[in-house]
Coordinates of C-alpha atoms and ligand atoms in Angstrom, one line a residue:
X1 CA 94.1 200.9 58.2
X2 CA 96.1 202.1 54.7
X3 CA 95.3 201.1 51.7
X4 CA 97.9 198.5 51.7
X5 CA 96.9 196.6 54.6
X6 CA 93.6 197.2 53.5
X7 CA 94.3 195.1 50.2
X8 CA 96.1 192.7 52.0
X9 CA 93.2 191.7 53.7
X10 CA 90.7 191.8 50.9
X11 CA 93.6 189.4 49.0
X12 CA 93.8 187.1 51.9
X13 CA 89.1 186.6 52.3
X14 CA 89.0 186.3 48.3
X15 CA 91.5 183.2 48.5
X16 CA 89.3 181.8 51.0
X17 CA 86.2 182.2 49.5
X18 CA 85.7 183.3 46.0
X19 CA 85.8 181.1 43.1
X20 CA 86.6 183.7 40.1
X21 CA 84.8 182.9 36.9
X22 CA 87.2 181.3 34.1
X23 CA 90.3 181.9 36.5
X24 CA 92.9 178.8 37.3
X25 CA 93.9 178.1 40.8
X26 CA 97.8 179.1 39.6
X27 CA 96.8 182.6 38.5
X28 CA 96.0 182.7 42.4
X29 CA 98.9 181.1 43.3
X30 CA 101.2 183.3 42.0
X31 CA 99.9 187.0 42.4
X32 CA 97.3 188.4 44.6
X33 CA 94.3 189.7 42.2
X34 CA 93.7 193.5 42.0
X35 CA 91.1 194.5 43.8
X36 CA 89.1 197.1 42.0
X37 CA 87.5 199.4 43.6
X38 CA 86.0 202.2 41.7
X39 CA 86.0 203.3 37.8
X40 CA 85.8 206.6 36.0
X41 CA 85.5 206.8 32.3
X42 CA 87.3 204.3 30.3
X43 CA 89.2 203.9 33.3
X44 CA 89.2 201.2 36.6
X45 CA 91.9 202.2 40.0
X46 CA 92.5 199.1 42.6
X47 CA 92.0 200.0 46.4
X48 CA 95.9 201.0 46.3
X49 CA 95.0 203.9 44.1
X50 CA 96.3 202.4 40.7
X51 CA 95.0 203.6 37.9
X52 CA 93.9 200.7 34.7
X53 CA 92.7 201.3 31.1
X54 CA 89.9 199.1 30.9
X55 CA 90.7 197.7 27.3
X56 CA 88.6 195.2 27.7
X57 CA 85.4 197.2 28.6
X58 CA 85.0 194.7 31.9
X59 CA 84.2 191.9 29.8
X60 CA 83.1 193.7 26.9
X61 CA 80.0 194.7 28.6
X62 CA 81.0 198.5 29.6
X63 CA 80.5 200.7 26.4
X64 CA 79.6 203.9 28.0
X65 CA 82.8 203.4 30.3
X66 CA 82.3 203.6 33.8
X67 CA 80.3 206.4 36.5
X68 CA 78.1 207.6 33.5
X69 CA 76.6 210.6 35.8
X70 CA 73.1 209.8 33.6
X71 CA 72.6 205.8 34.0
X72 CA 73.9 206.2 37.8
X73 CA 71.3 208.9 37.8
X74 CA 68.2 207.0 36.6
X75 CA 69.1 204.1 38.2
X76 CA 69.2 205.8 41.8
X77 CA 66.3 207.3 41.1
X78 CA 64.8 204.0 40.0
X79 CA 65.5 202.4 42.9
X80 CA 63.8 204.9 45.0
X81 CA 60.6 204.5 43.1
X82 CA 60.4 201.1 42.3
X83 CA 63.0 198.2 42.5
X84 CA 61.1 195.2 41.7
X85 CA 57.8 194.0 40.3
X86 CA 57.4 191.0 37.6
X87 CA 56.5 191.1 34.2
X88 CA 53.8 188.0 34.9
X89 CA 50.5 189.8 34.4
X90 CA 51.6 192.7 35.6
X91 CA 53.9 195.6 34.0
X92 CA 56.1 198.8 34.7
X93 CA 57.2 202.1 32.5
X94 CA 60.9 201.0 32.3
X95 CA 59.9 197.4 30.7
X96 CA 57.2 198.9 28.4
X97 CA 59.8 202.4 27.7
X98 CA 63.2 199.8 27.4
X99 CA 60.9 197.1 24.7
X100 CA 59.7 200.0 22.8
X101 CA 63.4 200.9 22.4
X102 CA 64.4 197.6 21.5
X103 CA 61.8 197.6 18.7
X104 CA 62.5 200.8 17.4
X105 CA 65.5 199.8 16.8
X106 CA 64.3 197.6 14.2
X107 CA 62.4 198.3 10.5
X108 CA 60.3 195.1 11.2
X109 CA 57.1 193.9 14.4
X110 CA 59.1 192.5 17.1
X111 CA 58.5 191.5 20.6
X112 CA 61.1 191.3 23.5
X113 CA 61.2 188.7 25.8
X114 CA 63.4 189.9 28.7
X115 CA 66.4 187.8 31.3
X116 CA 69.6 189.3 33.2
X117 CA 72.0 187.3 31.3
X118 CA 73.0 186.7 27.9
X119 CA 73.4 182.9 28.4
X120 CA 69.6 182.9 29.3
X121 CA 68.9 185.6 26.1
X122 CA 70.3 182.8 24.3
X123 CA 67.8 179.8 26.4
X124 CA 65.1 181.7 25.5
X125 CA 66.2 182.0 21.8
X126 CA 66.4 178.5 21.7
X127 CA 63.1 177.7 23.1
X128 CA 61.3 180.0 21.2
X129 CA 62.5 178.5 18.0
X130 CA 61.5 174.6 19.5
X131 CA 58.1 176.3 20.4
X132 CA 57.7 177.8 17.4
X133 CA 58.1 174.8 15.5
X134 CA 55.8 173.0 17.8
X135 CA 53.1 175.8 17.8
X136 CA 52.5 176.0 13.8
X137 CA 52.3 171.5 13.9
X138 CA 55.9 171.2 13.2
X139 CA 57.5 169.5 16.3
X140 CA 59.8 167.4 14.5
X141 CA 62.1 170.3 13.8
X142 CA 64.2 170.3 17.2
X143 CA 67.6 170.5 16.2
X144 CA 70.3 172.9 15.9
X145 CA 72.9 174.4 13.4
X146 CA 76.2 176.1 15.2
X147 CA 79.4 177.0 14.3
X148 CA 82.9 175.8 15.0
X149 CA 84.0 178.4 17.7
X150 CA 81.3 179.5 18.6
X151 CA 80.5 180.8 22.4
X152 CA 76.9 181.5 23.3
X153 CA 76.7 181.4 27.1
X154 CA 77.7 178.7 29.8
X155 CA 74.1 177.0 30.5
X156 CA 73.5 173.9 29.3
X157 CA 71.8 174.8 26.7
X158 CA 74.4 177.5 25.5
X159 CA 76.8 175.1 25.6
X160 CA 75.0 172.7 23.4
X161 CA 75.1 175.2 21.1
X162 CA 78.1 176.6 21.9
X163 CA 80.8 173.8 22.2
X164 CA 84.6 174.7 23.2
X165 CA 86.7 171.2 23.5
X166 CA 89.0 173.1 26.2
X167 CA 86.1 174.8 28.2
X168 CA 83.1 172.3 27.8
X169 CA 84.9 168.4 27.8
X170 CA 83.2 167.4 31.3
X171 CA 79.9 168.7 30.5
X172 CA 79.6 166.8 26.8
X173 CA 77.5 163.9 28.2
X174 CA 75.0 166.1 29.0
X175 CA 74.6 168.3 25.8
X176 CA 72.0 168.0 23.5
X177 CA 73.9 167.0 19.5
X178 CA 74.3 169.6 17.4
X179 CA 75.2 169.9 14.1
X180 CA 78.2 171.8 13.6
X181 CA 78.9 174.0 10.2
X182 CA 83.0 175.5 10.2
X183 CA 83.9 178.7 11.3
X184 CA 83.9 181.2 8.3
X185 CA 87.2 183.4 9.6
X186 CA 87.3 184.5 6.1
X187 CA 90.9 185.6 5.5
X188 CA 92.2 184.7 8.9
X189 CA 92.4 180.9 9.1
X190 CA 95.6 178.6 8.0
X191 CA 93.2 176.7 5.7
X192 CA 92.4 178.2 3.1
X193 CA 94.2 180.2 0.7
X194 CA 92.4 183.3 0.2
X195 CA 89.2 185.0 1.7
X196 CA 86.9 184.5 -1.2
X197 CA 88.0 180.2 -1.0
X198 CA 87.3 180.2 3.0
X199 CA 84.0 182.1 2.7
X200 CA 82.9 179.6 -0.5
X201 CA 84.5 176.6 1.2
X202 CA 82.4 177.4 4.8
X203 CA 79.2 178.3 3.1
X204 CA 78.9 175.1 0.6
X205 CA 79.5 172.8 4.3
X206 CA 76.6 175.0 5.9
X207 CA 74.4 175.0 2.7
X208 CA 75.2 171.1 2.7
X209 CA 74.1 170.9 6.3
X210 CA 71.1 173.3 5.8
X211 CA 69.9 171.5 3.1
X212 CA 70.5 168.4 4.0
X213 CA 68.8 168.4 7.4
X214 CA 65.9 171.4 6.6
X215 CA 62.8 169.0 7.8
X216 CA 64.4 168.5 11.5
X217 CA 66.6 172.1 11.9
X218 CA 64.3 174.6 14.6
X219 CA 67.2 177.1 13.4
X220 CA 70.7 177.8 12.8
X221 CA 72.3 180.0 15.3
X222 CA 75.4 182.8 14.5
X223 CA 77.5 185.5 16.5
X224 CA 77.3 187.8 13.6
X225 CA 80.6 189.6 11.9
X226 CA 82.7 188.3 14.8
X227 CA 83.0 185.3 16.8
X228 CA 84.1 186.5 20.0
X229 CA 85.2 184.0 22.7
X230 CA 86.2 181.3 20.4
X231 CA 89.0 184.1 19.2
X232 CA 88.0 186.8 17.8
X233 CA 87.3 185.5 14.3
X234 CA 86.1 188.1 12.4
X235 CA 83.6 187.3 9.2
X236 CA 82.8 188.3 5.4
X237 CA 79.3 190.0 5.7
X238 CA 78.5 187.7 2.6
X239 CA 78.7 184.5 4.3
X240 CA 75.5 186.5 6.9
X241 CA 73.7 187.5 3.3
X242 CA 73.9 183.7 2.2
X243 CA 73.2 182.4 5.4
X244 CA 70.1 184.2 5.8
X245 CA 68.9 183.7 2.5
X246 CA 69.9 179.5 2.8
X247 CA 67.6 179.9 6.3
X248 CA 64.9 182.0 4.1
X249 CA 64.6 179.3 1.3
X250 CA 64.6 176.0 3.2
X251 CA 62.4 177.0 6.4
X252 CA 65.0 177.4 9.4
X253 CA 64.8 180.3 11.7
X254 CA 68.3 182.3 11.9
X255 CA 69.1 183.2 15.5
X256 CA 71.3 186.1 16.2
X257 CA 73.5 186.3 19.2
X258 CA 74.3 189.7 19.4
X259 CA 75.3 189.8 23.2
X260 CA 78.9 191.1 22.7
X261 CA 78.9 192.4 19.2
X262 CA 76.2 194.2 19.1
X263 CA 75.4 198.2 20.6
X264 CA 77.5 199.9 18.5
X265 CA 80.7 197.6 19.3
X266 CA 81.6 196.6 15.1
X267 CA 80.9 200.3 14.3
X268 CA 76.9 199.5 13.2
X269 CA 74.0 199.2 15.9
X270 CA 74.0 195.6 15.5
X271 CA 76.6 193.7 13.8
X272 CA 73.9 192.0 11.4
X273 CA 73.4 195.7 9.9
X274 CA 76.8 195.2 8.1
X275 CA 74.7 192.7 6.0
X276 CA 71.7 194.0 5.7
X277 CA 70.3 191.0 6.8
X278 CA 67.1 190.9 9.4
X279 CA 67.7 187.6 11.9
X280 CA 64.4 186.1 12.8
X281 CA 65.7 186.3 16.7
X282 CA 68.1 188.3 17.9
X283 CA 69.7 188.2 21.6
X284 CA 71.4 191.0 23.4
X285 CA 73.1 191.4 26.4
X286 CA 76.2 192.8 28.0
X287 CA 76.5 196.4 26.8
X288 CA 72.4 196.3 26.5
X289 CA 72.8 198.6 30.2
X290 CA 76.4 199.5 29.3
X291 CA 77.1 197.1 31.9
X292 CA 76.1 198.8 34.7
X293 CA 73.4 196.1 35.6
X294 CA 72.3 192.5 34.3
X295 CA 69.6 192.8 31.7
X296 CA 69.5 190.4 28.5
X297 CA 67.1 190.5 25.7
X298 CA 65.4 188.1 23.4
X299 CA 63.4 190.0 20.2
X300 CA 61.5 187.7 18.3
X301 CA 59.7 188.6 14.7
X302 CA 55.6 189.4 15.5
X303 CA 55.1 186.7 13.0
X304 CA 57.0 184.3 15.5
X305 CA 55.3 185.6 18.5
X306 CA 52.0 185.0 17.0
X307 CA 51.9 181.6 17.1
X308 CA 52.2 181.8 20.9
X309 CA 48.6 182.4 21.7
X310 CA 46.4 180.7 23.9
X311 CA 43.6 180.0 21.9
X312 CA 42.0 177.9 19.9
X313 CA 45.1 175.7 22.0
X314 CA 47.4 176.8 24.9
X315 CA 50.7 178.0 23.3
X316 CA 51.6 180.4 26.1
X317 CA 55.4 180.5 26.4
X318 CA 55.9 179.2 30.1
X319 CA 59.3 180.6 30.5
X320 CA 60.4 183.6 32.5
X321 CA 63.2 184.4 35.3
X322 CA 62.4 186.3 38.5
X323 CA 64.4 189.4 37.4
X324 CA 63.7 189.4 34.1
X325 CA 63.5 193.1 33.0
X326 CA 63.9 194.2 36.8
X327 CA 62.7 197.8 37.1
X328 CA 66.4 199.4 38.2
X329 CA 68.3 197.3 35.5
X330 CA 65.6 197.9 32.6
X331 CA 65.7 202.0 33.8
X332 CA 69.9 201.6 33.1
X333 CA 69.3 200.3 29.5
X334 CA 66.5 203.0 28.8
X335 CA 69.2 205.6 29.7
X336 CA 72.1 204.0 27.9
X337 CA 69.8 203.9 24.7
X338 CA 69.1 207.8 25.2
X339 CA 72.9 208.2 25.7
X340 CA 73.4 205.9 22.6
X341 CA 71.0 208.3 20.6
X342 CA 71.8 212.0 22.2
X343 CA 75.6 211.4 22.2
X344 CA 75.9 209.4 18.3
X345 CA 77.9 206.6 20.4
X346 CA 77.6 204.4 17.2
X347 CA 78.7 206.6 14.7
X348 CA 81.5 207.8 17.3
X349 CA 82.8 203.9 17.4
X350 CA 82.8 203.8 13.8
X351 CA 84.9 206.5 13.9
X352 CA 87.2 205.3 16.2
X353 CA 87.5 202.2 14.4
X354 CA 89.2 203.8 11.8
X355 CA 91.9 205.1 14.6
X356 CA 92.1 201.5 16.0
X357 CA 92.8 199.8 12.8
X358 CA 95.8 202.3 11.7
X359 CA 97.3 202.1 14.8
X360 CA 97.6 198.6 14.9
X361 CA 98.3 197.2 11.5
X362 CA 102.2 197.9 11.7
X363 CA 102.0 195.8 14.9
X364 CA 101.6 193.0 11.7
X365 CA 105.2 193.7 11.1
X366 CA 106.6 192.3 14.6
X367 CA 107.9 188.9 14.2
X368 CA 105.9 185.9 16.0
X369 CA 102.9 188.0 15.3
X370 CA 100.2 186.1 12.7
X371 CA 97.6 188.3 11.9
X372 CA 96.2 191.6 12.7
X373 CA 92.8 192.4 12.5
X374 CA 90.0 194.5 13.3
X375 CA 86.3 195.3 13.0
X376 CA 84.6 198.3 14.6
X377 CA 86.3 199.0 17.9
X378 CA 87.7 195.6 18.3
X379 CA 91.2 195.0 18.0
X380 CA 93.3 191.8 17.2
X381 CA 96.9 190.6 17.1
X382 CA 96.9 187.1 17.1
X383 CA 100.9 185.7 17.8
X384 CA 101.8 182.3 16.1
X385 CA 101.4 179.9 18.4
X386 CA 102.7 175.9 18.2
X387 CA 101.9 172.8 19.9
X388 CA 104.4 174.0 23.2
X389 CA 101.8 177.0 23.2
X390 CA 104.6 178.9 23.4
X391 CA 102.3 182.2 21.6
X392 CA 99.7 181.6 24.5
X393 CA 101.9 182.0 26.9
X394 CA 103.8 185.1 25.1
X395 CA 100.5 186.3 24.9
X396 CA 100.5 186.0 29.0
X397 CA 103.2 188.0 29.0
X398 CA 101.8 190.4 27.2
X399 CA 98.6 190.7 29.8
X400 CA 101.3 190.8 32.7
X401 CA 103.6 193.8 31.3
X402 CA 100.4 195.7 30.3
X403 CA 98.7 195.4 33.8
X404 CA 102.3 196.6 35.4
X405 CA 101.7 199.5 32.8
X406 CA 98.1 200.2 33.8
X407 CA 96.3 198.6 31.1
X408 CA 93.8 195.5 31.3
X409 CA 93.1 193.3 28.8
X410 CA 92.8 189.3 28.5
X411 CA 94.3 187.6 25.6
X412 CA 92.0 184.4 24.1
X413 CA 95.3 182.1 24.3
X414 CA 97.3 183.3 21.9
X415 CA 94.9 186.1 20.9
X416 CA 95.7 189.2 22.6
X417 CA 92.4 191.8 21.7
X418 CA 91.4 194.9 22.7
X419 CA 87.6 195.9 23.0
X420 CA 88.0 199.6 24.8
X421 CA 84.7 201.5 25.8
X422 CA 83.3 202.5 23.1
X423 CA 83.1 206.5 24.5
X424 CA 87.5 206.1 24.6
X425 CA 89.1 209.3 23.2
X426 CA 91.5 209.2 20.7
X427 CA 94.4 210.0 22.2
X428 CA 93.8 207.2 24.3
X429 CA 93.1 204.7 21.7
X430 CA 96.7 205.3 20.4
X431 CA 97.9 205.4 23.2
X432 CA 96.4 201.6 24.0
X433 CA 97.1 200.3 20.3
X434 CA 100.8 201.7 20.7
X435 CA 101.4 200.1 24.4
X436 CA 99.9 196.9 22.8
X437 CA 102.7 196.8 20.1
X438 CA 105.6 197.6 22.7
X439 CA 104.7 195.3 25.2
X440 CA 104.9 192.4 22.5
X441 CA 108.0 193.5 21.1
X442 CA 109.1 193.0 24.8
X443 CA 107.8 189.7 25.4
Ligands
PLP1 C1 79.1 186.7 26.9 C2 78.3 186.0 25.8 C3 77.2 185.3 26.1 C4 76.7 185.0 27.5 O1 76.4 186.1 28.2 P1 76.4 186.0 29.8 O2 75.8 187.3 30.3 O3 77.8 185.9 30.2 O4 75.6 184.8 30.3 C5 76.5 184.8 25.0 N1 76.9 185.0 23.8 C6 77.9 185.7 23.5 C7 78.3 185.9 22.0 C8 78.7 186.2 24.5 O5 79.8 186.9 24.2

């Protein structure tokens, strides 16, 4: 069979019988999907031999790019050794190897709680901070603090804490209230008039919120730096410094969700570093095995974890999912760390970064375009858009001319971003920002 046929018949089984994540029926309607079928690099090819940059690092989870000869290495040789055991009372070296990692990673005691997603990094993050509460005689604080915007996962839970009016509507009569603080896109919103108002104006509602409901808040919970699926909304580091300090003073754990932002993608390990701040939870995900196999992680402050004991009362944590911290997917994230460390792939986005930005700031000059922006190796052009959503669909345009020209990428409605691999060379990079530019001009 060629590779055509071949396709064709891939095309034809998918209609019948997958159901694509965050994909509407009419997308299927009116072009067959690429099949992918193998990557390379900062690179993806279809099974008719096309080639893609993958600007979007496959759902911003693949910063090491793809076929990284090292993590394919130790996870085949993972799998021959070992590809399964629990973490209930029992261990294995690439748990113990992977949490010792994690930890070093940070100047304070932590403990890692493990999962394969980052919507259940986020579960656990939320449960520890209710348990907490409850372990140290303080069960009345069981509420939540979230932002406008904000995207934490697609559990139930997550969602609570995560609310998106266009994704989440039929789900709201099951969600747990939250209370919801605005979304600090300091210098990027249409309501305020400067950067230092929006960042005042955001804090003093959280502050009030804070304050106002301290004896029932578990904890307040934050994408740091950058908001990610609710548009790309990048923040003033000061609003972090406050908002850890608010949490500090009135007695409400501050939960970091670094599952897309964090691993080097803003330019610093985690994107809390930029404020110097130290999050009493953090989750991470995606990226955590460069994406080459589920692993999520919850790390929790040893004061935190302490309460959990068993004696003089039970406060054993009864939570845990069959694959969390599998052998083969833990082994992937031990090797991306080394890579991470050996090959100075933080230091290497932040240097990119600076590439990224210049490239695409005079993309701020083409009209119907709103606002450029960017933070560490992510990328933003965000098109005006009205109430016809005319930008959104401009922005669809945008994602149709660039996939004819071999580039992926998958605008936020009318925010077209790019998040490339964060191991993308720099003739690339301009290459991407540049094709970016012309394909709006063209749409
Ligand atoms: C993707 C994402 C999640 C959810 O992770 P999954 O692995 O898709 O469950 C949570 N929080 C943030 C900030 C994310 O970007």
């Amino acid at each position: 069979m060629d590779s055509k046929q071949n396709t064709q018949s891939y095309q034809a089984m998918d209609r019948q019988s997958v159901w694509h994540p965050y994909t509407r029926f009419s997308a299927l309607d009116e072009k067959p999907l690429p099949v992918i079928t193998h990557g390379e690099g900062a690179f993806l090819y279809d099974s008719e031999g096309r080639k893609y940059l993958d600007a979007i690092s496959s759902w911003w989870a693949c910063n090491l790019g793809h076929g990284h000869p090292r993590v394919v290495e130790a996870i085949v040789q993972q799998a021959r050794e070992l590809q399964h055991s629990i973490l209930g009372n029992l261990s294995h070296p690439r748990a113990i190897e992977l949490a010792s990692m994690i930890t070093g990673l940070f100047p304070d005691d932590r403990r890692v709680m493990f999962a394969s997603d980052g919507s259940c990094a986020v579960e656990a993050a939320l449960k520890i901070a209710l348990q907490y509460w409850y372990n140290i005689g303080e069960a009345d604080k069981t509420k939540f603090v979230s932002l406008d915007f904000a995207y934490h996962g697609d559990t139930l839970g997550a969602v609570s804490v995560g609310y998106l009016d266009h994704f989440h509507k039929p789900f709201k009569g099951a969600l747990f209230p939250v209370f919801q603080a605005p979304s600090p896109c300091c210098g990027t919103c249409a309501f305020h008039e400067s950067e230092s108002v929006c960042l005042n104006e955001c804090f003093d509602t959280m502050r009030l919120i804070v304050r106002e409901h301290a004896h029932e808040l578990a904890a307040v919970i934050i994408e740091p730096m950058c908001q990610g699926s609710g548009g790309m909304r990048i923040q003033n580091p000061e609003y972090l410094r406050r908002l850890a300090q608010l949490c500090k003073d009135e007695g409400v754990l501050l939960i970091a969700d670094e599952i897309a932002m964090g691993m080097g993608r803003t330019g610093r390990m985690f994107a809390f570093d930029h404020a110097g701040i130290l999050p009493d939870i953090v989750c991470l995900g995606k990226s955590l095995s460069a994406g080459y196999l589920p692993v999520s992680a919850t790390v929790v402050r040893a004061p935190i974890f302490e309460t959990f004991r068993d004696k003089p009362k039970d406060h054993t944590f009864y939570h845990g999912h069959t694959f969390a911290g599998n052998p083969i997917a833990a082994a992937a994230a031990v090797e991306t760390l080394r890579v991470y460390e050996e090959e100075g792939i933080v230091a290497q986005s932040a240097a990119m970064a600076k590439v990224l930005a210049e490239e695409l700031s005079p993309l701020a000059a083409i009209p119907g375009v709103r606002n450029v922006r960017s933070l560490g190796m992510i990328g933003v052009v965000e098109l005006e858009d009205n109430q016809e959503g005319d930008g959104t669909r401009r922005a669809v345009r945008v994602r149709d001319r660039l996939r004819e020209n071999g580039i992926l990428l998958r605008p936020l409605g009318p925010v077209i971003y790019v998040m490339p691999p964060l191991i993308t060379a720099e003739p690339v990079l301009r290459f991407l920002a540049q094709a970016v530019g012309k394909a709006i001009r063209e749409s």
